[in-house]
PDB file of C-alpha atoms and ligand atoms in Angstrom:
ATOM      1  CA  MET A   1      15.551  17.144   3.504  1.00 97.00           C
ATOM      2  CA  ARG A   2      15.438  13.838   1.515  1.00 98.00           C
ATOM      3  CA  ILE A   3      12.619  11.856   3.037  1.00 98.00           C
ATOM      4  CA  VAL A   4      11.305   8.392   1.973  1.00 99.00           C
ATOM      5  CA  VAL A   5       7.832   7.390   3.372  1.00 99.00           C
ATOM      6  CA  LEU A   6       6.364   3.931   3.317  1.00 99.00           C
ATOM      7  CA  THR A   7       2.619   3.715   4.146  1.00 98.00           C
ATOM      8  CA  GLY A   8       0.476   0.730   4.813  1.00 98.00           C
ATOM      9  CA  ALA A   9      -2.899  -0.162   5.540  1.00 95.00           C
ATOM     10  CA  GLY A  10      -2.988   1.739   8.925  1.00 96.00           C
ATOM     11  CA  ILE A  11      -2.960   4.984   7.431  1.00 98.00           C
ATOM     12  CA  SER A  12      -6.226   4.594   5.949  1.00 97.00           C
ATOM     13  CA  ALA A  13      -7.631   2.671   8.879  1.00 95.00           C
ATOM     14  CA  GLU A  14      -9.446   5.827  10.238  1.00 97.00           C
ATOM     15  CA  SER A  15     -10.881   6.462   6.981  1.00 97.00           C
ATOM     16  CA  GLY A  16     -12.749   3.352   7.348  1.00 94.00           C
ATOM     17  CA  LEU A  17     -10.861   0.921   5.291  1.00 92.00           C
ATOM     18  CA  ARG A  18     -10.133  -2.357   6.839  1.00 86.00           C
ATOM     19  CA  THR A  19      -6.522  -3.439   7.657  1.00 87.00           C
ATOM     20  CA  PHE A  20      -5.225  -6.696   6.613  1.00 81.00           C
ATOM     21  CA  ARG A  21      -4.208  -8.111   9.747  1.00 76.00           C
ATOM     22  CA  ALA A  22      -6.014  -6.436  12.645  1.00 65.00           C
ATOM     23  CA  GLU A  23      -9.167  -8.355  12.201  1.00 62.00           C
ATOM     24  CA  ASP A  24      -9.749 -11.921  11.671  1.00 62.00           C
ATOM     25  CA  GLY A  25      -8.268 -11.481   8.191  1.00 62.00           C
ATOM     26  CA  LEU A  26     -11.455 -13.140   6.559  1.00 61.00           C
ATOM     27  CA  TRP A  27     -13.503 -11.805   3.696  1.00 66.00           C
ATOM     28  CA  GLU A  28     -17.014 -13.756   3.052  1.00 65.00           C
ATOM     29  CA  ASP A  29     -15.230 -16.769   4.867  1.00 71.00           C
ATOM     30  CA  HIS A  30     -12.243 -16.660   2.848  1.00 76.00           C
ATOM     31  CA  ARG A  31      -8.679 -16.125   4.066  1.00 81.00           C
ATOM     32  CA  ILE A  32      -7.125 -13.084   2.200  1.00 77.00           C
ATOM     33  CA  GLU A  33      -4.480 -15.223   0.970  1.00 75.00           C
ATOM     34  CA  ASP A  34      -7.080 -17.317  -0.867  1.00 80.00           C
ATOM     35  CA  VAL A  35      -8.379 -14.262  -2.810  1.00 89.00           C
ATOM     36  CA  ALA A  36      -5.037 -12.394  -3.386  1.00 91.00           C
ATOM     37  CA  THR A  37      -2.838 -14.812  -5.172  1.00 92.00           C
ATOM     38  CA  PRO A  38      -2.548 -15.663  -8.939  1.00 94.00           C
ATOM     39  CA  GLU A  39      -3.673 -19.425  -8.104  1.00 93.00           C
ATOM     40  CA  ALA A  40      -6.678 -18.116  -6.596  1.00 93.00           C
ATOM     41  CA  PHE A  41      -7.549 -16.072  -9.882  1.00 94.00           C
ATOM     42  CA  ILE A  42      -7.025 -19.168 -11.874  1.00 93.00           C
ATOM     43  CA  ARG A  43      -9.162 -21.022  -9.500  1.00 92.00           C
ATOM     44  CA  ASP A  44     -12.043 -18.849  -8.986  1.00 93.00           C
ATOM     45  CA  PRO A  45     -11.848 -15.525 -11.106  1.00 95.00           C
ATOM     46  CA  ALA A  46     -15.435 -14.581 -10.157  1.00 95.00           C
ATOM     47  CA  LEU A  47     -14.615 -14.693  -6.521  1.00 93.00           C
ATOM     48  CA  VAL A  48     -11.442 -12.563  -6.951  1.00 95.00           C
ATOM     49  CA  HIS A  49     -13.411 -10.121  -9.205  1.00 96.00           C
ATOM     50  CA  ARG A  50     -15.972  -9.913  -6.543  1.00 94.00           C
ATOM     51  CA  PHE A  51     -13.522  -9.194  -3.680  1.00 93.00           C
ATOM     52  CA  TYR A  52     -11.899  -6.301  -5.595  1.00 95.00           C
ATOM     53  CA  ASN A  53     -15.215  -4.923  -6.763  1.00 96.00           C
ATOM     54  CA  ALA A  54     -16.152  -4.642  -2.892  1.00 93.00           C
ATOM     55  CA  ARG A  55     -12.753  -2.915  -2.355  1.00 94.00           C
ATOM     56  CA  ARG A  56     -13.353  -0.351  -4.989  1.00 97.00           C
ATOM     57  CA  ALA A  57     -16.892   0.367  -3.568  1.00 97.00           C
ATOM     58  CA  ALA A  58     -15.407   0.719  -0.147  1.00 95.00           C
ATOM     59  CA  THR A  59     -12.755   3.034  -1.130  1.00 97.00           C
ATOM     60  CA  ALA A  60     -15.186   5.152  -3.032  1.00 97.00           C
ATOM     61  CA  GLN A  61     -16.958   5.709   0.185  1.00 97.00           C
ATOM     62  CA  ALA A  62     -14.008   6.504   2.315  1.00 98.00           C
ATOM     63  CA  GLU A  63     -12.323  10.176   2.478  1.00 98.00           C
ATOM     64  CA  PRO A  64      -8.813  10.820   3.028  1.00 98.00           C
ATOM     65  CA  ASN A  65      -7.786  11.669   6.623  1.00 98.00           C
ATOM     66  CA  ALA A  66      -5.564  14.217   8.439  1.00 98.00           C
ATOM     67  CA  ALA A  67      -2.588  11.727   7.985  1.00 99.00           C
ATOM     68  CA  HIS A  68      -2.907  11.562   4.213  1.00 98.00           C
ATOM     69  CA  ARG A  69      -3.227  15.373   4.024  1.00 98.00           C
ATOM     70  CA  ALA A  70      -0.073  15.944   6.342  1.00 98.00           C
ATOM     71  CA  LEU A  71       1.918  13.963   3.876  1.00 98.00           C
ATOM     72  CA  ALA A  72       0.960  16.070   1.174  1.00 98.00           C
ATOM     73  CA  ASP A  73       2.030  19.034   3.203  1.00 98.00           C
ATOM     74  CA  LEU A  74       5.286  17.605   3.915  1.00 98.00           C
ATOM     75  CA  ALA A  75       5.937  17.120   0.131  1.00 98.00           C
ATOM     76  CA  ALA A  76       5.444  20.875  -0.351  1.00 97.00           C
ATOM     77  CA  ARG A  77       8.599  21.578   1.901  1.00 97.00           C
ATOM     78  CA  HIS A  78      10.881  18.533   1.277  1.00 98.00           C
ATOM     79  CA  GLU A  79      12.071  16.396  -1.244  1.00 98.00           C
ATOM     80  CA  LEU A  80       9.478  13.522  -0.355  1.00 98.00           C
ATOM     81  CA  THR A  81       9.353   9.985  -1.869  1.00 98.00           C
ATOM     82  CA  LEU A  82       6.012   8.611  -1.114  1.00 99.00           C
ATOM     83  CA  VAL A  83       5.636   4.953  -1.461  1.00 99.00           C
ATOM     84  CA  THR A  84       2.496   3.083  -0.335  1.00 98.00           C
ATOM     85  CA  GLN A  85       1.440  -0.614  -0.125  1.00 98.00           C
ATOM     86  CA  ASN A  86      -2.154   0.640  -0.348  1.00 97.00           C
ATOM     87  CA  VAL A  87      -4.155   0.059  -3.372  1.00 97.00           C
ATOM     88  CA  ASP A  88      -6.688   2.905  -2.560  1.00 98.00           C
ATOM     89  CA  ASP A  89      -6.419   6.487  -3.905  1.00 98.00           C
ATOM     90  CA  LEU A  90      -6.575   8.196  -0.405  1.00 98.00           C
ATOM     91  CA  HIS A  91      -3.019   9.904  -0.881  1.00 98.00           C
ATOM     92  CA  GLU A  92      -3.872  11.385  -4.091  1.00 98.00           C
ATOM     93  CA  ARG A  93      -7.278  12.595  -2.982  1.00 98.00           C
ATOM     94  CA  GLY A  94      -5.554  14.066  -0.119  1.00 98.00           C
ATOM     95  CA  GLY A  95      -3.390  16.086  -2.061  1.00 98.00           C
ATOM     96  CA  SER A  96      -0.296  13.957  -3.119  1.00 98.00           C
ATOM     97  CA  SER A  97       1.063  13.419  -6.488  1.00 97.00           C
ATOM     98  CA  ASN A  98       3.536  11.003  -7.796  1.00 96.00           C
ATOM     99  CA  VAL A  99       2.604   8.328  -5.312  1.00 98.00           C
ATOM    100  CA  ILE A 100       4.436   5.135  -5.835  1.00 98.00           C
ATOM    101  CA  HIS A 101       1.918   2.183  -5.396  1.00 98.00           C
ATOM    102  CA  MET A 102       4.258  -0.774  -5.087  1.00 98.00           C
ATOM    103  CA  HIS A 103       1.319  -3.193  -4.751  1.00 98.00           C
ATOM    104  CA  GLY A 104      -0.691  -1.776  -7.560  1.00 98.00           C
ATOM    105  CA  GLU A 105      -4.023   0.264  -7.604  1.00 98.00           C
ATOM    106  CA  LEU A 106      -7.622  -0.598  -7.497  1.00 98.00           C
ATOM    107  CA  ALA A 107      -7.947   2.134  -9.960  1.00 98.00           C
ATOM    108  CA  SER A 108      -6.436   0.231 -12.580  1.00 98.00           C
ATOM    109  CA  SER A 109      -7.086  -3.047 -14.520  1.00 98.00           C
ATOM    110  CA  LEU A 110      -4.555  -5.324 -16.339  1.00 98.00           C
ATOM    111  CA  CYS A 111      -4.858  -7.527 -19.191  1.00 98.00           C
ATOM    112  CA  ALA A 112      -3.546 -10.834 -18.059  1.00 95.00           C
ATOM    113  CA  SER A 113      -3.188 -11.525 -21.825  1.00 96.00           C
ATOM    114  CA  CYS A 114      -1.487  -8.586 -23.399  1.00 98.00           C
ATOM    115  CA  GLY A 115      -0.279  -6.612 -20.536  1.00 97.00           C
ATOM    116  CA  HIS A 116      -2.263  -3.484 -21.282  1.00 98.00           C
ATOM    117  CA  ARG A 117      -3.290  -1.289 -18.331  1.00 98.00           C
ATOM    118  CA  TRP A 118      -6.377   1.037 -18.328  1.00 98.00           C
ATOM    119  CA  PRO A 119      -8.623   2.913 -15.825  1.00 98.00           C
ATOM    120  CA  SER A 120     -10.602   0.296 -14.131  1.00 98.00           C
ATOM    121  CA  PRO A 121     -14.278   0.374 -14.080  1.00 97.00           C
ATOM    122  CA  MET A 122     -15.988   0.037 -10.704  1.00 98.00           C
ATOM    123  CA  GLU A 123     -17.006  -3.454 -11.371  1.00 98.00           C
ATOM    124  CA  THR A 124     -15.177  -6.008 -13.403  1.00 98.00           C
ATOM    125  CA  ASP A 125     -15.811  -9.540 -14.150  1.00 97.00           C
ATOM    126  CA  ARG A 126     -14.766 -12.666 -16.199  1.00 95.00           C
ATOM    127  CA  LYS A 127     -16.423 -10.974 -19.397  1.00 97.00           C
ATOM    128  CA  THR A 128     -14.636  -7.556 -19.167  1.00 97.00           C
ATOM    129  CA  LEU A 129     -12.697  -7.211 -22.091  1.00 97.00           C
ATOM    130  CA  CYS A 130      -9.253  -5.556 -22.548  1.00 98.00           C
ATOM    131  CA  PRO A 131      -9.608  -2.153 -24.776  1.00 98.00           C
ATOM    132  CA  ALA A 132      -6.312  -3.193 -26.391  1.00 98.00           C
ATOM    133  CA  CYS A 133      -6.568  -6.673 -27.576  1.00 98.00           C
ATOM    134  CA  GLY A 134     -10.194  -7.530 -26.891  1.00 98.00           C
ATOM    135  CA  THR A 135      -9.551 -10.745 -24.751  1.00 97.00           C
ATOM    136  CA  ALA A 136     -11.785 -11.303 -21.714  1.00 96.00           C
ATOM    137  CA  ALA A 137      -8.669 -11.379 -19.603  1.00 95.00           C
ATOM    138  CA  ALA A 138      -9.142  -8.498 -17.154  1.00 97.00           C
ATOM    139  CA  ARG A 139      -7.639  -8.824 -13.748  1.00 97.00           C
ATOM    140  CA  PRO A 140      -7.096  -6.262 -11.006  1.00 98.00           C
ATOM    141  CA  ASP A 141      -3.789  -4.315 -11.348  1.00 98.00           C
ATOM    142  CA  ILE A 142      -2.915  -5.542  -7.981  1.00 97.00           C
ATOM    143  CA  VAL A 143       0.444  -7.312  -6.834  1.00 97.00           C
ATOM    144  CA  TRP A 144      -0.659 -10.681  -5.524  1.00 95.00           C
ATOM    145  CA  PHE A 145       1.341 -12.893  -3.144  1.00 90.00           C
ATOM    146  CA  GLY A 146       4.015 -14.431  -4.964  1.00 91.00           C
ATOM    147  CA  GLU A 147       4.247 -11.746  -7.707  1.00 96.00           C
ATOM    148  CA  MET A 148       6.864  -9.032  -7.928  1.00 97.00           C
ATOM    149  CA  PRO A 149       6.003  -5.456  -6.470  1.00 98.00           C
ATOM    150  CA  TYR A 150       6.147  -2.349  -8.819  1.00 98.00           C
ATOM    151  CA  HIS A 151       8.982   0.333  -9.185  1.00 98.00           C
ATOM    152  CA  MET A 152      11.299  -1.639  -7.046  1.00 98.00           C
ATOM    153  CA  GLU A 153      14.526  -0.125  -8.653  1.00 98.00           C
ATOM    154  CA  GLN A 154      13.196   3.562  -8.050  1.00 98.00           C
ATOM    155  CA  ILE A 155      12.377   2.636  -4.351  1.00 98.00           C
ATOM    156  CA  TRP A 156      15.615   1.268  -3.492  1.00 98.00           C
ATOM    157  CA  GLU A 157      17.389   4.049  -5.160  1.00 98.00           C
ATOM    158  CA  ALA A 158      15.425   6.531  -3.072  1.00 98.00           C
ATOM    159  CA  ILE A 159      16.064   4.669   0.188  1.00 98.00           C
ATOM    160  CA  GLN A 160      19.875   4.854  -0.575  1.00 98.00           C
ATOM    161  CA  GLN A 161      19.698   8.507  -0.565  1.00 98.00           C
ATOM    162  CA  ALA A 162      17.142   9.093   2.248  1.00 98.00           C
ATOM    163  CA  GLU A 163      18.067  11.258   5.141  1.00 98.00           C
ATOM    164  CA  ILE A 164      14.745  10.199   6.778  1.00 98.00           C
ATOM    165  CA  PHE A 165      12.976   7.006   6.345  1.00 98.00           C
ATOM    166  CA  ALA A 166       9.401   6.715   7.910  1.00 98.00           C
ATOM    167  CA  ALA A 167       7.124   3.616   7.998  1.00 98.00           C
ATOM    168  CA  ILE A 168       3.613   4.620   8.839  1.00 98.00           C
ATOM    169  CA  GLY A 169       0.659   2.206   9.639  1.00 98.00           C
ATOM    170  CA  THR A 170       2.440  -0.972   8.478  1.00 97.00           C
ATOM    171  CA  SER A 171       2.804  -4.379  10.279  1.00 95.00           C
ATOM    172  CA  GLY A 172       6.080  -5.293   8.712  1.00 96.00           C
ATOM    173  CA  GLN A 173       4.974  -8.604   7.797  1.00 93.00           C
ATOM    174  CA  VAL A 174       5.035  -8.461   3.882  1.00 93.00           C
ATOM    175  CA  TYR A 175       8.530  -8.269   2.094  1.00 95.00           C
ATOM    176  CA  PRO A 176      10.197  -6.479   0.516  1.00 97.00           C
ATOM    177  CA  ALA A 177       8.489  -3.414   2.026  1.00 98.00           C
ATOM    178  CA  ALA A 178       9.213  -4.788   5.512  1.00 98.00           C
ATOM    179  CA  GLY A 179      12.947  -4.551   4.718  1.00 98.00           C
ATOM    180  CA  PHE A 180      13.055  -1.132   3.700  1.00 98.00           C
ATOM    181  CA  GLY A 181      13.749   0.257   7.213  1.00 98.00           C
ATOM    182  CA  HIS A 182      16.907  -2.235   7.725  1.00 98.00           C
ATOM    183  CA  GLN A 183      18.075  -0.974   4.345  1.00 98.00           C
ATOM    184  CA  ALA A 184      17.472   2.587   5.095  1.00 98.00           C
ATOM    185  CA  ARG A 185      19.213   2.415   8.335  1.00 98.00           C
ATOM    186  CA  ARG A 186      22.340   0.808   6.743  1.00 98.00           C
ATOM    187  CA  SER A 187      22.403   3.533   4.212  1.00 98.00           C
ATOM    188  CA  GLY A 188      22.510   6.026   6.905  1.00 98.00           C
ATOM    189  CA  ALA A 189      18.845   7.255   7.379  1.00 98.00           C
ATOM    190  CA  HIS A 190      17.157   8.192  10.412  1.00 98.00           C
ATOM    191  CA  CYS A 191      14.328   5.648  10.666  1.00 98.00           C
ATOM    192  CA  VAL A 192      11.036   6.361  12.462  1.00 98.00           C
ATOM    193  CA  GLU A 193       8.032   4.040  12.760  1.00 98.00           C
ATOM    194  CA  LEU A 194       4.580   5.655  13.198  1.00 98.00           C
ATOM    195  CA  ASN A 195       2.069   2.798  14.019  1.00 98.00           C
ATOM    196  CA  LEU A 196      -0.631   2.014  16.571  1.00 96.00           C
ATOM    197  CA  ASP A 197       1.418  -0.661  17.915  1.00 95.00           C
ATOM    198  CA  ARG A 198       5.243  -2.013  17.386  1.00 94.00           C
ATOM    199  CA  SER A 199       5.643  -3.717  14.109  1.00 95.00           C
ATOM    200  CA  ALA A 200       7.325  -6.928  13.439  1.00 95.00           C
ATOM    201  CA  VAL A 201      10.456  -5.027  12.243  1.00 98.00           C
ATOM    202  CA  SER A 202      10.282  -2.266  15.088  1.00 97.00           C
ATOM    203  CA  ARG A 203      14.159  -2.985  15.981  1.00 97.00           C
ATOM    204  CA  ASP A 204      15.142  -1.585  12.597  1.00 98.00           C
ATOM    205  CA  PHE A 205      13.942   1.936  13.617  1.00 98.00           C
ATOM    206  CA  HIS A 206      15.701   4.541  15.781  1.00 98.00           C
ATOM    207  CA  GLU A 207      12.371   6.228  16.766  1.00 98.00           C
ATOM    208  CA  HIS A 208       8.848   4.840  17.569  1.00 98.00           C
ATOM    209  CA  LEU A 209       5.803   6.901  17.581  1.00 98.00           C
ATOM    210  CA  ILE A 210       2.903   5.124  18.843  1.00 98.00           C
ATOM    211  CA  GLY A 211      -0.855   6.250  18.277  1.00 98.00           C
ATOM    212  CA  PRO A 212      -3.269   6.716  15.761  1.00 98.00           C
ATOM    213  CA  ALA A 213      -2.017   7.885  12.273  1.00 98.00           C
ATOM    214  CA  THR A 214      -4.672  11.066  12.235  1.00 98.00           C
ATOM    215  CA  GLN A 215      -2.902  12.216  15.333  1.00 98.00           C
ATOM    216  CA  ILE A 216       1.002  11.163  15.108  1.00 98.00           C
ATOM    217  CA  VAL A 217       1.542  11.905  11.475  1.00 98.00           C
ATOM    218  CA  PRO A 218       0.579  15.648  11.599  1.00 98.00           C
ATOM    219  CA  GLU A 219       2.443  15.832  14.793  1.00 98.00           C
ATOM    220  CA  TRP A 220       5.601  14.436  13.381  1.00 98.00           C
ATOM    221  CA  VAL A 221       5.233  16.423  10.152  1.00 98.00           C
ATOM    222  CA  GLY A 222       4.856  19.540  12.140  1.00 98.00           C
ATOM    223  CA  ARG A 223       7.955  18.859  14.162  1.00 97.00           C
ATOM    224  CA  LEU A 224      10.141  18.404  10.719  1.00 96.00           C
ATOM    225  CA  GLY A 225       8.993  21.869   9.740  1.00 89.00           C
TER     226      GLY A 225
HETATM  227  P1  OAD B 301      -1.395  -4.713   8.044  1.00 78.84           P
HETATM  228  O1  OAD B 301      -2.868  -5.041   8.109  1.00 78.84           O
HETATM  229  O2  OAD B 301      -0.611  -6.069   7.958  1.00 78.84           O
HETATM  230  O3  OAD B 301      -1.090  -3.626   8.974  1.00 78.84           O
HETATM  231  C1  OAD B 301      -1.726  -2.638   9.311  1.00 78.84           C
HETATM  232  C2  OAD B 301      -0.769  -1.811  10.727  1.00 78.84           C
HETATM  233  O4  OAD B 301      -1.502  -0.553  10.625  1.00 78.84           O
HETATM  234  C3  OAD B 301      -0.917  -2.630  11.881  1.00 78.84           C
HETATM  235  O5  OAD B 301       0.484  -2.625  12.402  1.00 78.84           O
HETATM  236  C4  OAD B 301      -1.825  -1.890  12.840  1.00 78.84           C
HETATM  237  O6  OAD B 301      -1.339  -1.814  14.242  1.00 78.84           O
HETATM  238  C5  OAD B 301      -1.474  -0.642  12.184  1.00 78.84           C
HETATM  239  N1  OAD B 301      -2.684   0.412  12.391  1.00 78.84           N
HETATM  240  C6  OAD B 301      -3.985   0.055  12.352  1.00 78.84           C
HETATM  241  N2  OAD B 301      -4.868   1.058  12.700  1.00 78.84           N
HETATM  242  C7  OAD B 301      -3.951   2.148  12.677  1.00 78.84           C
HETATM  243  C8  OAD B 301      -4.106   3.436  12.918  1.00 78.84           C
HETATM  244  N3  OAD B 301      -5.362   4.213  12.966  1.00 78.84           N
HETATM  245  N4  OAD B 301      -2.996   4.432  12.756  1.00 78.84           N
HETATM  246  C9  OAD B 301      -1.562   4.033  12.737  1.00 78.84           C
HETATM  247  N5  OAD B 301      -1.439   2.550  12.454  1.00 78.84           N
HETATM  248  C10 OAD B 301      -2.514   1.747  12.595  1.00 78.84           C
HETATM  249  O7  OAD B 301      -1.262  -3.887   6.681  1.00 78.84           O
HETATM  250  P2  OAD B 301       0.130  -3.760   5.899  1.00 78.84           P
HETATM  251  O8  OAD B 301       1.335  -3.683   6.462  1.00 78.84           O
HETATM  252  O9  OAD B 301      -0.202  -2.400   4.944  1.00 78.84           O
HETATM  253  O10 OAD B 301      -0.716  -6.558   0.124  1.00 78.84           O
HETATM  254  O11 OAD B 301       0.036  -4.933   4.763  1.00 78.84           O
HETATM  255  C11 OAD B 301       1.009  -5.221   4.034  1.00 78.84           C
HETATM  256  C12 OAD B 301       0.531  -5.903   2.903  1.00 78.84           C
HETATM  257  O12 OAD B 301      -0.118  -6.958   3.130  1.00 78.84           O
HETATM  258  C13 OAD B 301      -0.662  -5.159   1.997  1.00 78.84           C
HETATM  259  O13 OAD B 301      -0.242  -4.098   1.126  1.00 78.84           O
HETATM  260  C14 OAD B 301      -1.386  -6.235   1.321  1.00 78.84           C
HETATM  261  C15 OAD B 301      -1.318  -7.271   2.246  1.00 78.84           C
HETATM  262  O14 OAD B 301      -1.396  -8.634   1.792  1.00 78.84           O
HETATM  263  C16 OAD B 301      -1.107  -6.890  -1.020  1.00 78.84           C
HETATM  264  O15 OAD B 301      -2.404  -6.945  -1.354  1.00 78.84           O
HETATM  265  C17 OAD B 301      -0.267  -7.357  -2.090  1.00 78.84           C
END
């Protein structure tokens, strides 16, 4: 079967990584929106570097869980396109390859001056030099609010051809990812939502599996055979 899976922060929650909207949404008393925007980076680059350094450290401490591993098993038996909004590497460490990181990756740095990408050191700051052009213009290779997500053409194409579309652990509040279910349904896919509670775009899905990802994702993968 041709399957497209979209994952969000909820799949990594049981690995100990914070989701965006379940708690107070604050980091060091800053709203997430105040650190995850291009404007924030211009205003206070040191703060933004510190935020992503902290997230790299948290990710390094975390281990993939049963839901990440179940999706690696799914790819062994089906034609799976795995799209994630997550910037952690838990899918890869859980055995998945070719993961499409539509919101970028903590593991990558991007030069704001020449566009070069390179494997990110665990800690970056205002003085981190681009290895290609030598400018001190390193930024996290993360898609911030107001920026265009990566690989959109490839994702829309996969959605159009999908027989099954599943959204796992995502609140359905951030577009364009929140619109994938709607588009998949229009293209004829059977749409399944797997989440701790109903998302903001629940109505776009034919089926709802409610519960913790480590439980419902392996069960769902098992049922698909
Ligand atoms: P959210 O924090 O908005 O939503 C996480 C969802 O996961 C919620 O619906 C929770 O109910 C659900 N959830 C929590 N724990 C779960 C568990 N153990 N099992 C299953 N579901 C669980 O995170 P996202 O939807 O991923 O963008 O957020 C989308 C984007 O908003 C992120 O990629 C990020 C943020 O701004 C960027 O950084 C560009």
